[in-house]
């Protein structure tokens, strides 16, 4: 197919420095700049399998799998953290109720569809989410892979996509057997599942690693996938996350571990400041690798598991920012010398969601006044001392930071060096609030480009 010749008069109006290579969604093609984030192999937790199927939930999707199933070979502990948006999608309500009813035990699977969020869909949406879970349960029962223990569904349900539309639930239930029989434990199965949950994502987000715990030499595995590129802001965002481990963890400490890890990971990222209706991050632990069960927070393995899970969740959350809709930069905002962690987090979040900061970064403009402005209007913060506040750019190459404001006094900024720093994909902004406090926090975000408007202007079509 030939492309139309661009209008030369129009091109002359566009300054050369505004031409970018965007992270824009395409026809399943991963942008070259993003391929390095997609793993070519992995080490996955024992006793877990992944499978996918093509439903065509969104009419325009005629060939990509959009139904994913993650299953444990045996009943396991489960926990999840959900969106705080008051308009909570049907899968959020159904999954929360299921976990509460089962007290986080006896979970077998997570089923996810992309293309439709099943959000703001009334009683019918609740019925559809219940049907998705029950139909998934039936796959295990019908195939002698499990039994009904009398405590209701064992499946966490997730949906992502367009808000306000009903699911084609019959099409989904018809294809669930395909996803079930496609279950497998190798890298290709996990990667296919991470692709199937994507919407405007430009690359599948999948991680896996191994770890040990202090009480034994047993090697454990943890794997996770996430999706999200827009409508991303705590607490939480249009973001789905699934984490599985073969370490033995009881339901109560599992929930505590996940909640704590979320604070410094998925609740510390922002793409556009919008908190969605569907956000869910779930954690499953089946104990298939053996060893001592982590039964409460006093367990000798609890702290080590907390550190492992938090680091893992942070790395997963960063992949979401890497794929921000239309993003050209990955931005770390590090706020130090605050009175409390909450103060530092509020300031970092205020900077991260400022459209003026984000557009300045896209334009490679060292407009530190916008950073300072966002620092000053952060709500509920007592730590900002204007005459002690400092702002710097920290180069990704490890060279000396570029000081923009020092103890409330503006520096003579080397604009040429600032421009060079802002050309890089990775940018680190450091803000020091005072001289007498010690707490700090980090939030990860991206810039705003023209492409963000393009993507979201025609999202439903």
Coordinates of C-alpha atoms in Angstrom, one line a residue:
X1 CA 0.0 0.0 0.0
X2 CA 1.4 3.4 -1.0
X3 CA 1.4 6.3 1.4
X4 CA 0.1 9.7 0.3
X5 CA 2.8 12.4 -0.1
X6 CA 2.7 14.8 2.8
X7 CA 1.7 18.4 2.2
X8 CA 5.0 20.4 2.0
X9 CA 3.4 23.6 3.2
X10 CA 2.2 21.8 6.4
X11 CA 5.6 20.3 7.1
X12 CA 7.3 23.6 6.9
X13 CA 5.2 24.8 9.9
X14 CA 6.5 22.0 12.2
X15 CA 9.8 22.8 13.9
X16 CA 12.3 20.0 13.4
X17 CA 12.8 19.5 17.2
X18 CA 9.1 18.5 17.6
X19 CA 9.4 15.4 15.4
X20 CA 9.4 12.3 17.7
X21 CA 9.3 8.6 17.5
X22 CA 6.3 7.9 19.7
X23 CA 5.3 4.8 21.8
X24 CA 2.0 4.6 19.9
X25 CA -0.1 1.5 19.7
X26 CA 0.0 -0.3 16.4
X27 CA -1.2 -3.5 14.7
X28 CA 0.6 -5.8 17.2
X29 CA 4.1 -4.5 16.2
X30 CA 6.4 -3.6 19.1
X31 CA 8.2 -0.3 18.5
X32 CA 12.0 -1.0 18.1
X33 CA 12.8 1.2 21.1
X34 CA 10.5 -1.0 23.3
X35 CA 11.7 -4.4 22.2
X36 CA 14.5 -4.5 24.8
X37 CA 11.8 -4.5 27.6
X38 CA 10.3 -7.8 26.3
X39 CA 11.9 -10.9 27.8
X40 CA 12.9 -13.7 25.5
X41 CA 13.0 -16.3 28.3
X42 CA 12.0 -16.6 31.9
X43 CA 11.9 -18.8 35.0
X44 CA 8.3 -19.3 36.1
X45 CA 6.8 -20.5 39.4
X46 CA 6.0 -24.2 39.8
X47 CA 2.4 -25.2 39.6
X48 CA 1.2 -22.2 37.6
X49 CA 0.1 -22.2 33.9
X50 CA -1.1 -19.6 31.4
X51 CA -3.4 -19.8 28.4
X52 CA -5.1 -17.5 25.9
X53 CA -7.8 -17.4 23.3
X54 CA -9.2 -15.0 20.7
X55 CA -12.7 -13.8 21.4
X56 CA -13.0 -10.5 19.5
X57 CA -14.4 -8.6 22.5
X58 CA -13.7 -5.4 20.6
X59 CA -15.1 -5.6 17.1
X60 CA -12.0 -4.2 15.5
X61 CA -9.9 -6.9 17.0
X62 CA -10.1 -9.7 14.4
X63 CA -6.9 -11.6 15.1
X64 CA -5.2 -10.9 18.5
X65 CA -5.9 -13.1 21.6
X66 CA -7.9 -11.0 24.1
X67 CA -8.7 -13.6 26.8
X68 CA -6.1 -14.8 29.3
X69 CA -6.3 -17.4 31.9
X70 CA -3.7 -17.9 34.7
X71 CA -4.3 -21.0 36.8
X72 CA -2.7 -22.9 39.7
X73 CA -2.6 -26.6 39.6
X74 CA -3.7 -26.7 43.2
X75 CA -5.8 -24.3 45.3
X76 CA -3.7 -21.4 46.5
X77 CA -3.7 -18.3 48.6
X78 CA -4.9 -15.1 46.9
X79 CA -4.9 -11.4 47.6
X80 CA -5.7 -8.3 45.6
X81 CA -5.7 -4.5 45.8
X82 CA -8.3 -2.6 43.9
X83 CA -9.1 0.9 42.5
X84 CA -10.3 3.6 44.8
X85 CA -12.5 5.1 42.1
X86 CA -16.1 5.3 43.3
X87 CA -17.4 4.0 40.0
X88 CA -15.9 0.5 40.5
X89 CA -16.2 -1.9 37.6
X90 CA -18.2 -5.1 38.0
X91 CA -15.1 -7.3 38.0
X92 CA -13.7 -5.3 40.9
X93 CA -16.8 -5.7 43.0
X94 CA -17.2 -9.4 42.2
X95 CA -13.5 -10.3 42.8
X96 CA -13.4 -8.3 46.0
X97 CA -16.5 -10.1 47.3
X98 CA -15.1 -13.5 46.3
X99 CA -11.8 -13.0 48.1
X100 CA -13.6 -11.7 51.2
X101 CA -16.0 -14.7 51.2
X102 CA -13.2 -17.2 50.8
X103 CA -10.9 -15.3 53.1
X104 CA -8.2 -15.5 50.5
X105 CA -7.9 -19.2 50.4
X106 CA -8.7 -21.9 47.8
X107 CA -8.1 -19.7 44.7
X108 CA -7.5 -21.5 41.4
X109 CA -7.4 -18.9 38.6
X110 CA -7.5 -15.4 37.3
X111 CA -9.4 -14.8 34.1
X112 CA -8.9 -11.5 32.1
X113 CA -10.5 -10.0 29.0
X114 CA -9.3 -7.0 27.2
X115 CA -11.3 -4.7 24.9
X116 CA -14.2 -4.0 27.3
X117 CA -13.9 -2.8 30.9
X118 CA -17.4 -4.0 32.0
X119 CA -17.5 -0.8 34.0
X120 CA -20.6 1.3 34.7
X121 CA -22.7 -1.5 33.3
X122 CA -25.3 -1.9 36.1
X123 CA -26.7 -5.1 37.4
X124 CA -26.1 -6.8 34.0
X125 CA -22.4 -6.1 34.3
X126 CA -22.3 -7.8 37.7
X127 CA -24.1 -10.8 36.3
X128 CA -21.5 -10.9 33.4
X129 CA -18.6 -10.8 35.8
X130 CA -20.1 -13.5 38.0
X131 CA -20.7 -15.6 34.8
X132 CA -17.0 -15.2 33.8
X133 CA -15.8 -16.5 37.1
X134 CA -18.3 -19.4 37.3
X135 CA -17.6 -20.4 33.8
X136 CA -13.9 -20.5 34.5
X137 CA -14.5 -22.6 37.7
X138 CA -16.5 -25.1 35.5
X139 CA -13.5 -25.7 33.3
X140 CA -11.6 -27.2 36.3
X141 CA -14.6 -29.2 37.5
X142 CA -15.6 -30.6 34.1
X143 CA -12.0 -31.7 33.3
X144 CA -11.5 -33.4 36.7
X145 CA -9.0 -30.8 37.6
X146 CA -10.8 -29.6 40.7
X147 CA -14.0 -29.8 42.6
X148 CA -16.7 -27.5 44.1
X149 CA -15.8 -27.0 47.8
X150 CA -19.1 -25.3 48.5
X151 CA -17.6 -21.9 49.1
X152 CA -18.4 -20.4 45.7
X153 CA -16.2 -19.3 42.9
X154 CA -12.4 -19.7 43.1
X155 CA -11.6 -17.2 40.2
X156 CA -10.5 -13.6 40.3
X157 CA -12.1 -11.8 37.3
X158 CA -10.5 -8.8 35.5
X159 CA -11.6 -6.7 32.5
X160 CA -10.0 -3.8 30.7
X161 CA -11.0 -1.6 27.8
X162 CA -13.8 0.7 27.0
X163 CA -16.1 1.9 29.8
X164 CA -19.9 1.8 29.6
X165 CA -20.3 -1.2 27.3
X166 CA -21.6 -4.7 28.1
X167 CA -19.3 -7.7 27.6
X168 CA -20.1 -10.1 24.8
X169 CA -20.4 -12.6 27.6
X170 CA -21.6 -15.6 25.5
X171 CA -18.6 -15.2 23.2
X172 CA -16.3 -15.1 26.2
X173 CA -17.7 -18.2 27.8
X174 CA -17.7 -20.1 24.5
X175 CA -13.9 -19.4 24.2
X176 CA -13.0 -20.2 27.8
X177 CA -12.4 -23.9 27.0
X178 CA -9.9 -22.8 24.3
X179 CA -8.0 -20.8 26.9
X180 CA -8.2 -23.7 29.4
X181 CA -6.8 -26.3 27.0
X182 CA -4.1 -23.9 25.9
X183 CA -2.7 -23.7 29.4
X184 CA 1.1 -24.2 29.6
X185 CA 4.0 -23.5 31.8
X186 CA 6.7 -22.3 29.4
X187 CA 7.8 -18.8 28.5
X188 CA 5.7 -18.6 25.3
X189 CA 2.5 -19.3 27.3
X190 CA 3.3 -16.5 29.8
X191 CA 4.3 -14.1 27.1
X192 CA 1.1 -14.8 25.2
X193 CA -1.0 -14.1 28.3
X194 CA 0.8 -10.8 28.9
X195 CA 0.0 -9.8 25.3
X196 CA -3.7 -10.8 25.6
X197 CA -4.4 -8.4 28.5
X198 CA -3.1 -5.4 26.5
X199 CA -5.2 -2.5 25.2
X200 CA -3.3 0.6 24.0
X201 CA 0.0 -1.0 25.3
X202 CA 2.7 -1.2 22.7
X203 CA 4.5 -4.1 24.3
X204 CA 3.7 -7.0 26.7
X205 CA 4.9 -6.4 30.2
X206 CA 6.3 -9.6 31.8
X207 CA 9.0 -10.3 34.4
X208 CA 10.2 -13.4 36.2
X209 CA 13.0 -14.1 38.7
X210 CA 14.2 -16.5 41.4
X211 CA 14.8 -15.8 45.1
X212 CA 15.5 -17.5 48.4
X213 CA 14.3 -17.0 51.9
X214 CA 16.4 -17.0 55.1
X215 CA 14.8 -20.2 56.6
X216 CA 16.0 -22.6 53.8
X217 CA 18.0 -23.1 50.7
X218 CA 14.9 -23.6 48.6
X219 CA 14.8 -21.7 45.4
X220 CA 11.6 -19.9 44.8
X221 CA 10.2 -18.2 41.7
X222 CA 8.1 -15.2 41.1
X223 CA 6.5 -14.0 37.8
X224 CA 4.2 -11.2 36.9
X225 CA 2.5 -9.4 34.1
X226 CA 0.9 -6.0 34.0
X227 CA -0.9 -3.9 31.5
X228 CA -1.5 -0.1 31.3
X229 CA -0.5 2.8 29.2
X230 CA -3.1 5.5 29.9
X231 CA -5.6 6.5 32.6
X232 CA -2.8 5.8 35.1
X233 CA -2.6 7.4 38.5
X234 CA -2.8 6.1 42.1
X235 CA -4.7 4.8 43.8
X236 CA -4.6 2.8 41.4
X237 CA -4.9 3.2 37.6
X238 CA -6.1 1.6 34.4
X239 CA -3.9 -1.0 35.3
X240 CA -4.1 -4.7 35.8
X241 CA -1.4 -6.7 37.4
X242 CA -1.0 -10.4 38.1
X243 CA 1.8 -11.8 40.3
X244 CA 2.4 -15.5 41.0
X245 CA 4.9 -17.2 43.3
X246 CA 5.5 -20.8 44.3
X247 CA 6.6 -19.7 47.8
X248 CA 4.2 -20.9 50.6
X249 CA 2.4 -17.9 52.1
X250 CA -0.8 -17.9 54.1
X251 CA -3.7 -15.6 53.0
X252 CA -3.4 -13.0 55.8
X253 CA 0.3 -12.2 55.4
X254 CA -0.1 -12.4 51.6
X255 CA -2.6 -9.5 51.7
X256 CA -0.3 -7.5 54.0
X257 CA 2.7 -8.2 51.7
X258 CA 0.8 -7.1 48.6
X259 CA -0.7 -3.9 50.2
X260 CA 2.7 -2.8 51.4
X261 CA 4.4 -3.5 48.0
X262 CA 1.7 -1.6 46.1
X263 CA 2.4 1.6 48.0
X264 CA 6.0 2.0 46.6
X265 CA 5.3 0.5 43.2
X266 CA 1.9 0.7 41.4
X267 CA 0.8 3.5 43.7
X268 CA 3.9 5.5 42.9
X269 CA 3.4 5.9 39.1
X270 CA 1.4 8.3 37.1
X271 CA 0.9 8.8 33.3
X272 CA -1.9 11.3 33.2
X273 CA -3.4 11.8 36.6
X274 CA -6.6 9.7 35.9
X275 CA -7.6 6.9 38.3
X276 CA -9.6 4.3 36.5
X277 CA -12.6 2.1 37.4
X278 CA -11.0 -1.3 36.9
X279 CA -7.6 -1.3 38.5
X280 CA -6.6 -4.6 40.1
X281 CA -3.3 -6.1 41.1
X282 CA -3.6 -9.7 42.3
X283 CA -1.0 -11.9 44.0
X284 CA -1.3 -15.7 44.1
X285 CA 0.9 -18.1 46.2
X286 CA 0.6 -21.9 45.8
X287 CA 3.6 -23.1 47.9
X288 CA 4.5 -25.6 45.1
X289 CA 8.2 -25.2 45.8
X290 CA 7.8 -26.3 49.4
X291 CA 9.5 -24.9 52.5
X292 CA 8.2 -23.2 55.6
X293 CA 4.9 -21.4 55.3
X294 CA 5.0 -17.6 55.9
X295 CA 2.1 -17.6 58.4
X296 CA 2.2 -14.1 59.8
X297 CA 4.3 -10.9 60.0
X298 CA 6.5 -12.4 62.7
X299 CA 7.8 -15.2 60.4
X300 CA 11.5 -15.0 59.9
X301 CA 10.9 -15.0 56.1
X302 CA 8.3 -12.3 56.1
X303 CA 10.7 -9.3 55.9
X304 CA 12.7 -10.9 53.1
X305 CA 9.6 -11.8 51.1
X306 CA 8.4 -8.2 51.6
X307 CA 11.7 -6.8 50.1
X308 CA 11.6 -9.3 47.2
X309 CA 7.9 -8.6 46.4
X310 CA 8.3 -4.8 46.6
X311 CA 11.4 -4.7 44.4
X312 CA 9.6 -7.0 41.9
X313 CA 6.4 -4.8 41.9
X314 CA 8.5 -1.7 41.4
X315 CA 10.1 -3.1 38.3
X316 CA 6.7 -4.2 36.9
X317 CA 5.2 -0.8 37.6
X318 CA 8.1 1.0 35.8
X319 CA 7.3 -1.0 32.7
X320 CA 3.8 0.7 32.7
X321 CA 5.5 4.1 32.7
X322 CA 7.9 3.0 29.9
X323 CA 4.8 2.5 27.8
X324 CA 2.9 5.6 28.7
X325 CA 0.6 6.7 25.8
X326 CA 2.6 8.8 23.5
X327 CA 5.5 9.0 25.9
X328 CA 9.0 9.9 24.8
X329 CA 10.6 10.1 28.3
X330 CA 10.8 8.0 31.5
X331 CA 10.9 10.4 34.4
X332 CA 12.0 9.7 38.0
X333 CA 10.9 12.3 40.5
X334 CA 12.8 12.0 43.8
X335 CA 11.7 14.2 46.6
X336 CA 14.0 14.3 49.7
X337 CA 14.2 16.0 53.1
X338 CA 10.5 15.9 53.8
X339 CA 8.9 15.8 57.2
X340 CA 7.0 12.5 56.4
X341 CA 7.0 10.0 53.6
X342 CA 3.4 11.1 52.8
X343 CA 4.6 14.7 52.3
X344 CA 7.4 13.6 50.0
X345 CA 5.0 11.4 48.1
X346 CA 2.4 14.2 47.7
X347 CA 5.0 16.6 46.3
X348 CA 6.4 14.0 43.9
X349 CA 2.8 13.1 42.7
X350 CA 2.0 16.8 42.3
X351 CA 4.9 17.3 40.0
X352 CA 4.2 14.0 38.1
X353 CA 0.7 15.0 37.2
X354 CA 1.4 18.6 36.2
X355 CA 0.5 19.0 32.5
X356 CA 2.9 22.0 32.3
X357 CA 5.8 20.0 33.7
X358 CA 5.1 17.1 31.4
X359 CA 4.8 19.2 28.3
X360 CA 8.0 21.1 29.1
X361 CA 9.8 17.8 29.4
X362 CA 8.5 16.7 26.1
X363 CA 9.7 20.0 24.5
X364 CA 13.1 19.6 26.2
X365 CA 12.5 22.9 28.1
X366 CA 14.4 23.3 31.4
X367 CA 11.4 25.2 32.8
X368 CA 12.1 24.5 36.5
X369 CA 9.6 27.1 37.5
X370 CA 6.9 24.7 36.6
X371 CA 8.4 22.1 38.9
X372 CA 8.6 24.6 41.7
X373 CA 5.0 25.7 41.2
X374 CA 3.8 22.1 41.4
X375 CA 5.8 21.6 44.6
X376 CA 4.2 24.7 46.1
X377 CA 0.6 23.7 45.4
X378 CA 0.9 20.1 46.6
X379 CA -2.1 19.7 49.0
X380 CA -1.7 18.8 52.6
X381 CA 2.1 19.2 52.7
X382 CA 3.8 20.8 55.7
X383 CA 7.4 20.1 54.6
X384 CA 8.0 22.8 51.9
X385 CA 10.4 25.5 53.1
X386 CA 10.7 27.9 50.1
X387 CA 14.1 29.4 51.2
X388 CA 15.5 25.9 51.7
X389 CA 14.1 24.2 48.6
X390 CA 16.5 23.0 45.8
X391 CA 15.8 21.5 42.4
X392 CA 18.2 19.6 40.1
X393 CA 18.3 17.5 37.0
X394 CA 20.3 14.3 37.6
X395 CA 21.8 13.1 34.3
X396 CA 21.4 9.4 33.4
X397 CA 25.1 9.0 32.5
X398 CA 26.2 9.6 36.1
X399 CA 27.7 13.0 35.6
X400 CA 27.2 15.8 38.0
X401 CA 23.7 17.0 38.6
X402 CA 22.6 20.2 37.0
X403 CA 21.5 22.6 39.8
X404 CA 18.5 24.8 38.9
X405 CA 17.5 26.2 42.3
X406 CA 19.7 26.0 45.4
X407 CA 18.1 26.9 48.8
X408 CA 15.5 29.1 47.2
X409 CA 18.0 30.9 45.0
X410 CA 18.0 30.5 41.2
X411 CA 21.2 29.2 39.5
X412 CA 22.6 30.5 36.3
X413 CA 21.5 27.5 34.2
X414 CA 23.6 26.2 31.4
X415 CA 20.8 25.9 28.9
X416 CA 22.9 23.9 26.4
X417 CA 23.7 21.3 29.1
X418 CA 20.1 21.3 30.2
X419 CA 19.0 20.6 26.6
X420 CA 21.5 17.7 26.3
X421 CA 20.1 16.1 29.5
X422 CA 16.5 16.5 28.4
X423 CA 17.3 14.8 25.0
X424 CA 17.8 11.5 26.9
X425 CA 14.9 9.0 27.3
X426 CA 15.5 8.7 31.0
X427 CA 15.4 11.9 33.2
X428 CA 15.8 12.2 37.0
X429 CA 14.4 15.3 38.8
X430 CA 15.5 15.8 42.4
X431 CA 13.7 18.1 44.7
X432 CA 15.0 18.9 48.2
X433 CA 12.3 20.4 50.5
X434 CA 14.2 21.5 53.6
X435 CA 17.4 21.3 55.6
X436 CA 16.0 19.7 58.8
X437 CA 13.9 16.7 57.6
X438 CA 15.0 13.3 56.3
X439 CA 12.0 11.4 54.7
X440 CA 11.9 10.8 50.9
X441 CA 9.8 9.3 48.2
X442 CA 10.0 8.4 44.5
X443 CA 7.3 8.6 41.8
X444 CA 7.8 7.6 38.2
X445 CA 6.0 9.4 35.3
X446 CA 6.5 10.3 31.7
X447 CA 6.0 13.3 29.4
X448 CA 2.9 14.5 27.5
X449 CA 3.2 14.5 23.7
X450 CA 0.9 15.3 20.8
X451 CA 0.4 11.6 20.4
X452 CA -1.3 11.3 23.8
X453 CA -4.1 13.5 22.5
X454 CA -4.3 11.5 19.2
X455 CA -4.5 8.1 21.0
X456 CA -7.2 9.2 23.5
X457 CA -9.1 11.3 20.9
X458 CA -10.1 8.2 19.0
X459 CA -9.7 5.4 21.6
X460 CA -13.3 4.1 21.2
X461 CA -13.0 3.9 17.4

